[in-house]
Amino acid sequence: MPNDSNDEQKHQESSSDVENSQEDENISKEEYQTQEEDLTEETDQGDETKLQDDREQNETKTNTSNIDSNRSSNSAKNFILGIIIVVLIVLIGGYVFVNYSVNNLSDNPTVVQAAEMMQLPLATVNGEKVLYSKYSKDKKALQKFYDSNPKGVRAPQNDKTIRKQVASRLIANKILEQVADERGITVDQKQLDKAKNQMLTKYKNKEKLKQQIKDKYGWNLDQYVENVIKPSVLQKQVKQDYLAEQGEDTDLKKKAEDTLEKVKNSDKDFKELAKQYGSKQTKSRSGDLGWFARGVMVPEFEKVAFDLEAGEISEEPVKTQFGYHIIKVEDKRTTTTQKGEEKEQIKARHILFETKGNRKFGQFMNKKLQGADIQMEVNMPNPFSQQARKQLGASANTKGS
């Protein structure tokens, strides 16, 4: 029995050990599961932390990139702005310099070119600009003309007189243009071509004429037409329109016709008759026109005069812009120039019956000139002011004495 009791006791102890072993195993499993769950949780937390770190790094990189981009953009904008500021400073400085130079009547080619681009005025006439660039170019041409020593022309003794001559001509031409606009008068290319061809027909050597224009004015033929012939054609048209408005002076024409009959039937010398009849100008000079070649007189007068033979008198009074003329050719000759060219010349006298309309037109244009609002935009007096006229007259009297 004692052995059975021991075996039972051992069995119980063995069973208890098994149970304890199982409990320990169960505890180990629970601890493993717990550890595994903790490890999984830690792993999940680590992954989330890593993802968050990656996001933060990406955000940091993005922000850094944006900051660098903004800095680059701001630098580019500042650079462009700096260039614009520099350009504006240069432009403003250039504008001030050109204005200052123009105001002091600079003839520097660069200044003149800039003034032309900027449309800077010499003066305004009734609100319209007379450009400084035009003035400067015309002054240069007139100075060249005087430097060529033309026969019978006395060059001004100072630059100031030339400036006044150019300015007064440009202002007067501007007023003429305004009067033409008021009357609806224009000069088209056909009229200019006609006037140019009339001039060219008077010269056998056209190329030589072009060279003479170049030597005297520094212009080509087209520039001469634009600067000299065009204003002349416009003035003639305005004058004709004005005279047509005034009506033909029929009494003057009849007086010229009656006088022509007296001249033809008189035994007196034409020289004496010219003193007796006609305008003051022809009376004072006995109608003497001296020797002249083609291109000197107005076309209407020239055509009749050169068709007459020596000793002949025009068959009827010749009408020109100045009035009615009775023409007598006293002599004719052909001369040879120093360069071997032959020129036909005539010596003539005339009796002029000056039209009242001609005087009235001069008065009409003078009235327009006196009533014009002329504002000088440079350091130069108005050439048409009373003070300027007195100064010019005093200068002329000094030269003549």
mmCIF file of C-alpha atoms in Angstrom:
data_model
loop_
_atom_site.group_PDB
_atom_site.id
_atom_site.type_symbol
_atom_site.label_atom_id
_atom_site.label_comp_id
_atom_site.label_asym_id
_atom_site.label_seq_id
_atom_site.Cartn_x
_atom_site.Cartn_y
_atom_site.Cartn_z
ATOM 1 C CA MET A 1 0.000 0.000 0.000
ATOM 2 C CA PRO A 2 2.713 2.282 0.751
ATOM 3 C CA ASN A 3 3.949 1.803 -2.825
ATOM 4 C CA ASP A 4 0.583 2.537 -4.308
ATOM 5 C CA SER A 5 0.359 5.642 -2.279
ATOM 6 C CA ASN A 6 3.698 6.794 -3.547
ATOM 7 C CA ASP A 7 2.820 6.062 -7.127
ATOM 8 C CA GLU A 8 -0.412 7.949 -6.769
ATOM 9 C CA GLN A 9 1.431 10.799 -5.228
ATOM 10 C CA LYS A 10 3.913 10.754 -8.069
ATOM 11 C CA HIS A 11 1.134 10.615 -10.599
ATOM 12 C CA GLN A 12 -0.513 13.584 -8.999
ATOM 13 C CA GLU A 13 2.731 15.447 -8.945
ATOM 14 C CA SER A 14 3.311 14.519 -12.568
ATOM 15 C CA SER A 15 -0.159 15.692 -13.483
ATOM 16 C CA SER A 16 0.419 18.860 -11.580
ATOM 17 C CA ASP A 17 3.663 19.401 -13.446
ATOM 18 C CA VAL A 18 1.911 18.843 -16.738
ATOM 19 C CA GLU A 19 -0.764 21.296 -15.802
ATOM 20 C CA ASN A 20 1.829 23.775 -14.677
ATOM 21 C CA SER A 21 3.717 23.188 -17.893
ATOM 22 C CA GLN A 22 0.607 23.775 -19.932
ATOM 23 C CA GLU A 23 -0.147 26.924 -17.953
ATOM 24 C CA ASP A 24 3.398 28.118 -18.540
ATOM 25 C CA GLU A 25 3.003 27.310 -22.207
ATOM 26 C CA ASN A 26 -0.269 29.188 -22.343
ATOM 27 C CA ILE A 27 1.332 32.116 -20.557
ATOM 28 C CA SER A 28 4.227 32.039 -23.047
ATOM 29 C CA LYS A 29 1.799 32.015 -25.939
ATOM 30 C CA GLU A 30 -0.100 34.965 -24.511
ATOM 31 C CA GLU A 31 3.126 36.826 -23.903
ATOM 32 C CA TYR A 32 4.270 36.041 -27.464
ATOM 33 C CA GLN A 33 0.982 37.218 -28.879
ATOM 34 C CA THR A 34 1.194 40.310 -26.734
ATOM 35 C CA GLN A 35 4.755 40.938 -27.842
ATOM 36 C CA GLU A 36 3.791 40.236 -31.451
ATOM 37 C CA GLU A 37 0.906 42.697 -31.193
ATOM 38 C CA ASP A 38 3.207 45.242 -29.576
ATOM 39 C CA LEU A 39 5.784 44.670 -32.312
ATOM 40 C CA THR A 40 3.142 45.052 -35.018
ATOM 41 C CA GLU A 41 1.863 48.202 -33.371
ATOM 42 C CA GLU A 42 5.401 49.531 -33.093
ATOM 43 C CA THR A 43 6.019 48.627 -36.734
ATOM 44 C CA ASP A 44 2.825 50.393 -37.820
ATOM 45 C CA GLN A 45 3.756 53.393 -35.745
ATOM 46 C CA GLY A 46 7.254 53.357 -37.257
ATOM 47 C CA ASP A 47 5.854 53.234 -40.768
ATOM 48 C CA GLU A 48 3.518 56.123 -40.016
ATOM 49 C CA THR A 49 6.383 58.089 -38.516
ATOM 50 C CA LYS A 50 8.540 57.374 -41.559
ATOM 51 C CA LEU A 51 5.740 58.413 -43.905
ATOM 52 C CA GLN A 52 5.230 61.577 -41.912
ATOM 53 C CA ASP A 53 8.965 62.259 -42.001
ATOM 54 C CA ASP A 54 8.974 61.700 -45.756
ATOM 55 C CA ARG A 55 6.060 64.082 -46.147
ATOM 56 C CA GLU A 56 7.790 66.683 -44.048
ATOM 57 C CA GLN A 57 10.991 66.269 -46.063
ATOM 58 C CA ASN A 58 9.054 66.570 -49.313
ATOM 59 C CA GLU A 59 7.229 69.631 -48.006
ATOM 60 C CA THR A 60 10.544 71.105 -46.908
ATOM 61 C CA LYS A 61 12.043 70.428 -50.342
ATOM 62 C CA THR A 62 8.955 71.910 -52.048
ATOM 63 C CA ASN A 63 9.042 74.977 -49.853
ATOM 64 C CA THR A 64 12.755 75.374 -50.462
ATOM 65 C CA SER A 65 12.192 74.988 -54.220
ATOM 66 C CA ASN A 66 9.378 77.544 -54.119
ATOM 67 C CA ILE A 67 11.540 79.946 -52.139
ATOM 68 C CA ASP A 68 14.391 79.523 -54.629
ATOM 69 C CA SER A 69 11.949 79.973 -57.532
ATOM 70 C CA ASN A 70 10.470 83.106 -55.960
ATOM 71 C CA ARG A 71 13.948 84.461 -55.322
ATOM 72 C CA SER A 72 14.902 83.780 -58.953
ATOM 73 C CA SER A 73 11.677 85.369 -60.218
ATOM 74 C CA ASN A 74 12.144 88.406 -58.005
ATOM 75 C CA SER A 75 15.755 88.740 -59.165
ATOM 76 C CA ALA A 76 14.636 88.636 -62.823
ATOM 77 C CA LYS A 77 11.911 91.203 -62.159
ATOM 78 C CA ASN A 78 14.336 93.458 -60.345
ATOM 79 C CA PHE A 79 16.840 93.124 -63.204
ATOM 80 C CA ILE A 80 14.214 94.024 -65.826
ATOM 81 C CA LEU A 81 12.969 96.886 -63.656
ATOM 82 C CA GLY A 82 16.533 98.131 -63.325
ATOM 83 C CA ILE A 83 16.983 98.079 -67.104
ATOM 84 C CA ILE A 84 13.696 99.974 -67.580
ATOM 85 C CA ILE A 85 14.772 102.599 -65.055
ATOM 86 C CA VAL A 86 18.159 103.014 -66.761
ATOM 87 C CA VAL A 87 16.487 103.332 -70.187
ATOM 88 C CA LEU A 88 14.033 105.906 -68.833
ATOM 89 C CA ILE A 89 16.861 107.902 -67.289
ATOM 90 C CA VAL A 90 18.764 107.827 -70.597
ATOM 91 C CA LEU A 91 15.658 108.820 -72.578
ATOM 92 C CA ILE A 92 14.756 111.637 -70.202
ATOM 93 C CA GLY A 93 18.357 112.831 -70.167
ATOM 94 C CA GLY A 94 18.512 112.667 -73.972
ATOM 95 C CA TYR A 95 15.219 114.544 -74.288
ATOM 96 C CA VAL A 96 16.425 117.281 -71.955
ATOM 97 C CA PHE A 97 19.762 117.536 -73.796
ATOM 98 C CA VAL A 98 18.140 117.716 -77.258
ATOM 99 C CA ASN A 99 15.617 120.321 -76.063
ATOM 100 C CA TYR A 100 18.412 122.390 -74.547
ATOM 101 C CA SER A 101 20.486 122.139 -77.749
ATOM 102 C CA VAL A 102 17.530 123.040 -79.970
ATOM 103 C CA ASN A 103 16.647 125.986 -77.759
ATOM 104 C CA ASN A 104 20.191 127.256 -78.274
ATOM 105 C CA LEU A 105 19.953 126.754 -82.072
ATOM 106 C CA SER A 106 22.390 123.859 -82.389
ATOM 107 C CA ASP A 107 23.281 122.739 -85.925
ATOM 108 C CA ASN A 108 24.760 119.429 -84.727
ATOM 109 C CA PRO A 109 23.548 116.710 -87.162
ATOM 110 C CA THR A 110 22.734 114.267 -84.338
ATOM 111 C CA VAL A 111 20.706 116.918 -82.506
ATOM 112 C CA VAL A 112 18.876 117.868 -85.717
ATOM 113 C CA GLN A 113 18.057 114.228 -86.446
ATOM 114 C CA ALA A 114 16.795 113.686 -82.895
ATOM 115 C CA ALA A 115 14.743 116.901 -83.118
ATOM 116 C CA GLU A 116 13.172 115.596 -86.329
ATOM 117 C CA MET A 117 12.237 112.294 -84.665
ATOM 118 C CA MET A 118 10.799 114.167 -81.675
ATOM 119 C CA GLN A 119 9.024 116.699 -83.934
ATOM 120 C CA LEU A 120 10.450 119.617 -81.959
ATOM 121 C CA PRO A 121 9.279 122.998 -83.269
ATOM 122 C CA LEU A 122 11.140 126.158 -84.146
ATOM 123 C CA ALA A 123 7.863 128.005 -83.757
ATOM 124 C CA THR A 124 4.114 127.510 -83.807
ATOM 125 C CA VAL A 125 1.928 129.492 -86.199
ATOM 126 C CA ASN A 126 -1.726 129.549 -85.182
ATOM 127 C CA GLY A 127 -1.052 126.362 -83.227
ATOM 128 C CA GLU A 128 0.718 124.524 -86.079
ATOM 129 C CA LYS A 129 4.369 123.529 -85.821
ATOM 130 C CA VAL A 130 7.218 124.839 -87.943
ATOM 131 C CA LEU A 131 9.773 122.078 -87.349
ATOM 132 C CA TYR A 132 13.254 122.889 -86.132
ATOM 133 C CA SER A 133 14.744 120.180 -88.349
ATOM 134 C CA LYS A 134 13.289 121.915 -91.425
ATOM 135 C CA TYR A 135 14.706 125.225 -90.257
ATOM 136 C CA SER A 136 18.176 123.757 -89.669
ATOM 137 C CA LYS A 137 18.281 122.055 -93.088
ATOM 138 C CA ASP A 138 17.099 125.203 -94.907
ATOM 139 C CA LYS A 139 19.630 127.305 -93.050
ATOM 140 C CA LYS A 140 22.383 124.947 -94.150
ATOM 141 C CA ALA A 141 21.194 125.217 -97.765
ATOM 142 C CA LEU A 142 21.002 129.029 -97.656
ATOM 143 C CA GLN A 143 24.467 129.259 -96.118
ATOM 144 C CA LYS A 144 25.802 127.049 -98.917
ATOM 145 C CA PHE A 145 24.107 129.308 -101.473
ATOM 146 C CA TYR A 146 25.820 132.394 -100.051
ATOM 147 C CA ASP A 147 29.129 130.540 -99.868
ATOM 148 C CA SER A 148 28.903 129.829 -103.613
ATOM 149 C CA ASN A 149 29.265 133.615 -104.218
ATOM 150 C CA PRO A 150 26.315 134.079 -106.608
ATOM 151 C CA LYS A 151 26.601 137.127 -108.865
ATOM 152 C CA GLY A 152 24.595 140.149 -107.802
ATOM 153 C CA VAL A 153 23.829 138.733 -104.365
ATOM 154 C CA ARG A 154 25.397 140.220 -101.264
ATOM 155 C CA ALA A 155 25.881 137.661 -98.533
ATOM 156 C CA PRO A 156 24.819 138.609 -94.988
ATOM 157 C CA GLN A 157 27.660 139.630 -92.729
ATOM 158 C CA ASN A 158 26.568 137.468 -89.799
ATOM 159 C CA ASP A 159 24.838 134.203 -88.997
ATOM 160 C CA LYS A 160 22.048 135.976 -87.132
ATOM 161 C CA THR A 161 20.720 137.565 -90.337
ATOM 162 C CA ILE A 162 20.646 134.199 -92.120
ATOM 163 C CA ARG A 163 18.722 132.686 -89.216
ATOM 164 C CA LYS A 164 16.116 135.449 -89.460
ATOM 165 C CA GLN A 165 15.806 135.024 -93.224
ATOM 166 C CA VAL A 166 15.191 131.290 -92.916
ATOM 167 C CA ALA A 167 12.785 131.598 -89.987
ATOM 168 C CA SER A 168 10.742 134.365 -91.648
ATOM 169 C CA ARG A 169 10.449 132.378 -94.894
ATOM 170 C CA LEU A 170 9.280 129.224 -93.119
ATOM 171 C CA ILE A 171 6.737 131.128 -91.032
ATOM 172 C CA ALA A 172 5.416 132.975 -94.097
ATOM 173 C CA ASN A 173 5.139 129.663 -95.985
ATOM 174 C CA LYS A 174 3.201 128.147 -93.087
ATOM 175 C CA ILE A 175 0.716 131.039 -93.193
ATOM 176 C CA LEU A 176 0.431 130.592 -96.979
ATOM 177 C CA GLU A 177 -0.338 126.877 -96.449
ATOM 178 C CA GLN A 178 -3.026 127.782 -93.907
ATOM 179 C CA VAL A 179 -4.626 130.276 -96.304
ATOM 180 C CA ALA A 180 -4.545 127.611 -99.033
ATOM 181 C CA ASP A 181 -6.248 125.124 -96.682
ATOM 182 C CA GLU A 182 -8.951 127.668 -95.899
ATOM 183 C CA ARG A 183 -9.608 128.038 -99.630
ATOM 184 C CA GLY A 184 -9.379 124.335 -100.402
ATOM 185 C CA ILE A 185 -6.262 124.767 -102.562
ATOM 186 C CA THR A 186 -3.646 122.048 -102.872
ATOM 187 C CA VAL A 187 -0.643 121.361 -105.092
ATOM 188 C CA ASP A 188 -0.737 117.883 -106.615
ATOM 189 C CA GLN A 189 2.084 115.904 -108.192
ATOM 190 C CA LYS A 190 0.880 116.688 -111.713
ATOM 191 C CA GLN A 191 1.265 120.419 -111.108
ATOM 192 C CA LEU A 192 4.716 119.929 -109.603
ATOM 193 C CA ASP A 193 5.831 117.806 -112.548
ATOM 194 C CA LYS A 194 4.587 120.486 -114.955
ATOM 195 C CA ALA A 195 6.514 123.217 -113.147
ATOM 196 C CA LYS A 196 9.618 121.035 -112.985
ATOM 197 C CA ASN A 197 9.444 120.255 -116.710
ATOM 198 C CA GLN A 198 9.048 123.958 -117.527
ATOM 199 C CA MET A 199 12.225 124.620 -115.624
ATOM 200 C CA LEU A 200 14.086 121.741 -117.286
ATOM 201 C CA THR A 201 13.134 122.859 -120.813
ATOM 202 C CA LYS A 202 15.040 126.087 -120.246
ATOM 203 C CA TYR A 203 18.301 124.181 -119.882
ATOM 204 C CA LYS A 204 19.920 122.119 -122.599
ATOM 205 C CA ASN A 205 22.065 120.156 -120.180
ATOM 206 C CA LYS A 206 19.780 118.753 -117.481
ATOM 207 C CA GLU A 207 22.545 116.924 -115.688
ATOM 208 C CA LYS A 208 24.459 120.158 -115.412
ATOM 209 C CA LEU A 209 21.395 121.829 -113.908
ATOM 210 C CA LYS A 210 21.176 119.092 -111.298
ATOM 211 C CA GLN A 211 24.839 119.581 -110.488
ATOM 212 C CA GLN A 212 24.355 123.356 -110.152
ATOM 213 C CA ILE A 213 21.524 122.791 -107.700
ATOM 214 C CA LYS A 214 23.742 120.389 -105.766
ATOM 215 C CA ASP A 215 26.632 122.851 -105.720
ATOM 216 C CA LYS A 216 24.509 125.844 -104.699
ATOM 217 C CA TYR A 217 22.121 124.290 -102.185
ATOM 218 C CA GLY A 218 23.318 120.770 -101.452
ATOM 219 C CA TRP A 219 19.947 119.468 -102.714
ATOM 220 C CA ASN A 220 18.969 117.022 -105.413
ATOM 221 C CA LEU A 221 16.354 118.011 -108.009
ATOM 222 C CA ASP A 222 13.403 116.605 -106.045
ATOM 223 C CA GLN A 223 14.445 118.497 -102.926
ATOM 224 C CA TYR A 224 14.707 121.707 -104.949
ATOM 225 C CA VAL A 225 11.203 121.124 -106.293
ATOM 226 C CA GLU A 226 9.857 120.503 -102.784
ATOM 227 C CA ASN A 227 11.620 123.450 -101.128
ATOM 228 C CA VAL A 228 11.484 126.111 -103.847
ATOM 229 C CA ILE A 229 9.085 125.270 -106.672
ATOM 230 C CA LYS A 230 6.229 123.873 -104.582
ATOM 231 C CA PRO A 231 5.830 127.000 -102.364
ATOM 232 C CA SER A 232 6.011 129.149 -105.510
ATOM 233 C CA VAL A 233 3.292 127.130 -107.271
ATOM 234 C CA LEU A 234 1.111 127.243 -104.162
ATOM 235 C CA GLN A 235 1.492 131.008 -103.846
ATOM 236 C CA LYS A 236 0.563 131.452 -107.495
ATOM 237 C CA GLN A 237 -2.585 129.352 -107.058
ATOM 238 C CA VAL A 238 -3.653 131.196 -103.910
ATOM 239 C CA LYS A 239 -3.058 134.519 -105.648
ATOM 240 C CA GLN A 240 -5.055 133.488 -108.714
ATOM 241 C CA ASP A 241 -7.907 132.339 -106.499
ATOM 242 C CA TYR A 242 -7.854 135.629 -104.605
ATOM 243 C CA LEU A 243 -7.759 137.714 -107.779
ATOM 244 C CA ALA A 244 -10.607 135.707 -109.305
ATOM 245 C CA GLU A 245 -12.572 136.442 -106.164
ATOM 246 C CA GLN A 246 -11.882 140.151 -106.596
ATOM 247 C CA GLY A 247 -12.931 140.076 -110.243
ATOM 248 C CA GLU A 248 -10.930 141.041 -113.342
ATOM 249 C CA ASP A 249 -9.735 144.601 -113.516
ATOM 250 C CA THR A 250 -11.388 145.385 -116.874
ATOM 251 C CA ASP A 251 -10.605 149.072 -116.632
ATOM 252 C CA LEU A 252 -6.891 148.330 -116.276
ATOM 253 C CA LYS A 253 -6.947 145.999 -119.275
ATOM 254 C CA LYS A 254 -8.677 148.620 -121.409
ATOM 255 C CA LYS A 255 -6.165 151.237 -120.297
ATOM 256 C CA ALA A 256 -3.305 148.930 -121.368
ATOM 257 C CA GLU A 257 -4.972 148.301 -124.760
ATOM 258 C CA ASP A 258 -5.533 152.015 -125.379
ATOM 259 C CA THR A 259 -1.954 152.806 -124.439
ATOM 260 C CA LEU A 260 -0.663 150.096 -126.783
ATOM 261 C CA GLU A 261 -2.453 151.784 -129.703
ATOM 262 C CA LYS A 262 -0.872 155.107 -128.752
ATOM 263 C CA VAL A 263 2.578 153.497 -128.581
ATOM 264 C CA LYS A 264 2.190 151.906 -132.006
ATOM 265 C CA ASN A 265 1.073 155.173 -133.562
ATOM 266 C CA SER A 266 3.574 157.392 -131.762
ATOM 267 C CA ASP A 267 6.797 158.762 -133.157
ATOM 268 C CA LYS A 268 8.261 158.967 -129.662
ATOM 269 C CA ASP A 269 10.900 156.589 -128.479
ATOM 270 C CA PHE A 270 9.583 153.704 -126.410
ATOM 271 C CA LYS A 271 11.869 154.828 -123.597
ATOM 272 C CA GLU A 272 10.028 158.170 -123.389
ATOM 273 C CA LEU A 273 6.636 156.470 -123.591
ATOM 274 C CA ALA A 274 7.583 154.178 -120.695
ATOM 275 C CA LYS A 275 8.282 157.275 -118.575
ATOM 276 C CA GLN A 276 4.897 158.665 -119.503
ATOM 277 C CA TYR A 277 2.707 155.628 -118.961
ATOM 278 C CA GLY A 278 2.501 152.661 -116.647
ATOM 279 C CA SER A 279 3.351 152.078 -113.019
ATOM 280 C CA LYS A 280 5.843 153.946 -110.882
ATOM 281 C CA GLN A 281 8.419 151.184 -111.259
ATOM 282 C CA THR A 282 8.469 151.340 -115.051
ATOM 283 C CA LYS A 283 8.406 155.130 -115.065
ATOM 284 C CA SER A 284 11.415 155.414 -112.760
ATOM 285 C CA ARG A 285 13.521 153.086 -114.933
ATOM 286 C CA SER A 286 11.981 154.017 -118.299
ATOM 287 C CA GLY A 287 10.817 150.412 -118.454
ATOM 288 C CA ASP A 288 14.391 149.118 -118.792
ATOM 289 C CA LEU A 289 14.802 145.391 -118.072
ATOM 290 C CA GLY A 290 18.364 145.106 -119.365
ATOM 291 C CA TRP A 291 19.730 141.891 -120.836
ATOM 292 C CA PHE A 292 18.265 138.615 -119.617
ATOM 293 C CA ALA A 293 18.195 134.960 -120.617
ATOM 294 C CA ARG A 294 15.455 132.381 -120.369
ATOM 295 C CA GLY A 295 14.379 131.415 -116.893
ATOM 296 C CA VAL A 296 14.524 134.912 -115.439
ATOM 297 C CA MET A 297 11.043 136.264 -116.177
ATOM 298 C CA VAL A 298 7.673 134.668 -115.457
ATOM 299 C CA PRO A 299 6.655 132.160 -118.180
ATOM 300 C CA GLU A 300 3.857 134.283 -119.724
ATOM 301 C CA PHE A 301 6.190 137.258 -120.164
ATOM 302 C CA GLU A 302 9.154 135.180 -121.320
ATOM 303 C CA LYS A 303 7.243 133.312 -124.047
ATOM 304 C CA VAL A 304 6.087 136.505 -125.776
ATOM 305 C CA ALA A 305 9.397 138.347 -125.311
ATOM 306 C CA PHE A 306 11.580 135.626 -126.827
ATOM 307 C CA ASP A 307 9.201 135.194 -129.768
ATOM 308 C CA LEU A 308 9.638 138.874 -130.726
ATOM 309 C CA GLU A 309 12.351 140.072 -133.070
ATOM 310 C CA ALA A 310 14.576 143.029 -132.271
ATOM 311 C CA GLY A 311 12.582 146.281 -132.614
ATOM 312 C CA GLU A 312 9.167 144.582 -132.352
ATOM 313 C CA ILE A 313 6.424 145.373 -129.832
ATOM 314 C CA SER A 314 3.955 142.835 -128.458
ATOM 315 C CA GLU A 315 0.703 142.749 -130.451
ATOM 316 C CA GLU A 316 -1.440 142.913 -127.331
ATOM 317 C CA PRO A 317 -0.910 143.518 -123.650
ATOM 318 C CA VAL A 318 0.585 140.460 -121.930
ATOM 319 C CA LYS A 319 -1.173 139.445 -118.739
ATOM 320 C CA THR A 320 0.905 138.111 -115.831
ATOM 321 C CA GLN A 321 0.443 137.946 -112.095
ATOM 322 C CA PHE A 322 1.800 141.497 -111.917
ATOM 323 C CA GLY A 323 -0.664 143.065 -114.317
ATOM 324 C CA TYR A 324 -0.556 143.927 -118.048
ATOM 325 C CA HIS A 325 2.698 144.482 -119.971
ATOM 326 C CA ILE A 326 3.494 146.181 -123.256
ATOM 327 C CA ILE A 327 6.814 144.651 -124.298
ATOM 328 C CA LYS A 328 9.426 145.901 -126.734
ATOM 329 C CA VAL A 329 12.550 143.893 -127.601
ATOM 330 C CA GLU A 330 15.395 146.257 -128.403
ATOM 331 C CA ASP A 331 18.134 143.761 -129.215
ATOM 332 C CA LYS A 332 18.995 140.045 -129.231
ATOM 333 C CA ARG A 333 22.255 138.175 -128.908
ATOM 334 C CA THR A 334 23.796 134.777 -128.258
ATOM 335 C CA THR A 335 26.498 134.568 -125.642
ATOM 336 C CA THR A 336 28.945 131.822 -124.762
ATOM 337 C CA THR A 337 29.592 130.965 -121.166
ATOM 338 C CA GLN A 338 33.010 130.175 -119.708
ATOM 339 C CA LYS A 339 32.200 126.497 -120.082
ATOM 340 C CA GLY A 340 31.403 126.829 -123.774
ATOM 341 C CA GLU A 341 27.611 126.806 -123.570
ATOM 342 C CA GLU A 342 25.583 129.149 -125.796
ATOM 343 C CA LYS A 343 22.791 131.222 -124.287
ATOM 344 C CA GLU A 344 20.209 133.362 -126.035
ATOM 345 C CA GLN A 345 19.661 136.754 -124.438
ATOM 346 C CA ILE A 346 17.411 139.701 -125.188
ATOM 347 C CA LYS A 347 17.432 143.359 -124.180
ATOM 348 C CA ALA A 348 13.932 144.657 -123.554
ATOM 349 C CA ARG A 349 11.772 147.375 -122.061
ATOM 350 C CA HIS A 350 8.174 147.209 -120.917
ATOM 351 C CA ILE A 351 5.325 149.377 -119.715
ATOM 352 C CA LEU A 352 3.579 147.752 -116.778
ATOM 353 C CA PHE A 353 0.024 148.473 -115.754
ATOM 354 C CA GLU A 354 0.070 147.000 -112.292
ATOM 355 C CA THR A 355 -3.147 145.372 -111.250
ATOM 356 C CA LYS A 356 -4.814 146.636 -108.112
ATOM 357 C CA GLY A 357 -5.531 143.029 -107.245
ATOM 358 C CA ASN A 358 -1.789 142.408 -107.114
ATOM 359 C CA ARG A 359 -1.363 145.114 -104.502
ATOM 360 C CA LYS A 360 -4.454 143.926 -102.689
ATOM 361 C CA PHE A 361 -3.118 140.390 -102.521
ATOM 362 C CA GLY A 362 0.059 141.666 -100.887
ATOM 363 C CA GLN A 363 -2.042 143.602 -98.390
ATOM 364 C CA PHE A 364 -4.227 140.531 -97.837
ATOM 365 C CA MET A 365 -1.227 138.321 -97.008
ATOM 366 C CA ASN A 366 0.343 141.002 -94.796
ATOM 367 C CA LYS A 367 -2.902 141.193 -92.847
ATOM 368 C CA LYS A 368 -2.847 137.424 -92.380
ATOM 369 C CA LEU A 369 0.741 137.660 -91.199
ATOM 370 C CA GLN A 370 0.058 140.453 -88.728
ATOM 371 C CA GLY A 371 -2.970 138.620 -87.308
ATOM 372 C CA ALA A 372 -1.201 135.299 -86.917
ATOM 373 C CA ASP A 373 -0.419 133.882 -83.485
ATOM 374 C CA ILE A 374 3.326 133.278 -83.825
ATOM 375 C CA GLN A 375 5.053 131.688 -80.847
ATOM 376 C CA MET A 376 8.817 131.152 -81.037
ATOM 377 C CA GLU A 377 9.793 127.919 -79.261
ATOM 378 C CA VAL A 378 13.560 128.534 -79.309
ATOM 379 C CA ASN A 379 15.937 131.269 -78.254
ATOM 380 C CA MET A 380 15.180 133.488 -81.252
ATOM 381 C CA PRO A 381 13.005 136.611 -81.577
ATOM 382 C CA ASN A 382 9.933 136.556 -83.784
ATOM 383 C CA PRO A 383 11.268 137.813 -87.162
ATOM 384 C CA PHE A 384 7.940 139.535 -87.830
ATOM 385 C CA SER A 385 7.765 141.452 -84.571
ATOM 386 C CA GLN A 386 8.123 145.228 -84.835
ATOM 387 C CA GLN A 387 11.343 145.164 -82.832
ATOM 388 C CA ALA A 388 12.878 142.521 -85.131
ATOM 389 C CA ARG A 389 11.914 144.538 -88.215
ATOM 390 C CA LYS A 390 13.497 147.655 -86.777
ATOM 391 C CA GLN A 391 16.706 145.741 -86.001
ATOM 392 C CA LEU A 392 16.768 144.251 -89.499
ATOM 393 C CA GLY A 393 16.180 147.659 -91.044
ATOM 394 C CA ALA A 394 18.941 149.222 -88.979
ATOM 395 C CA SER A 395 21.287 146.419 -90.040
ATOM 396 C CA ALA A 396 20.438 146.990 -93.722
ATOM 397 C CA ASN A 397 20.996 150.722 -93.409
ATOM 398 C CA THR A 398 24.381 150.144 -91.791
ATOM 399 C CA LYS A 399 25.443 147.869 -94.638
ATOM 400 C CA GLY A 400 24.307 150.342 -97.253
ATOM 401 C CA SER A 401 26.139 153.279 -95.732
#
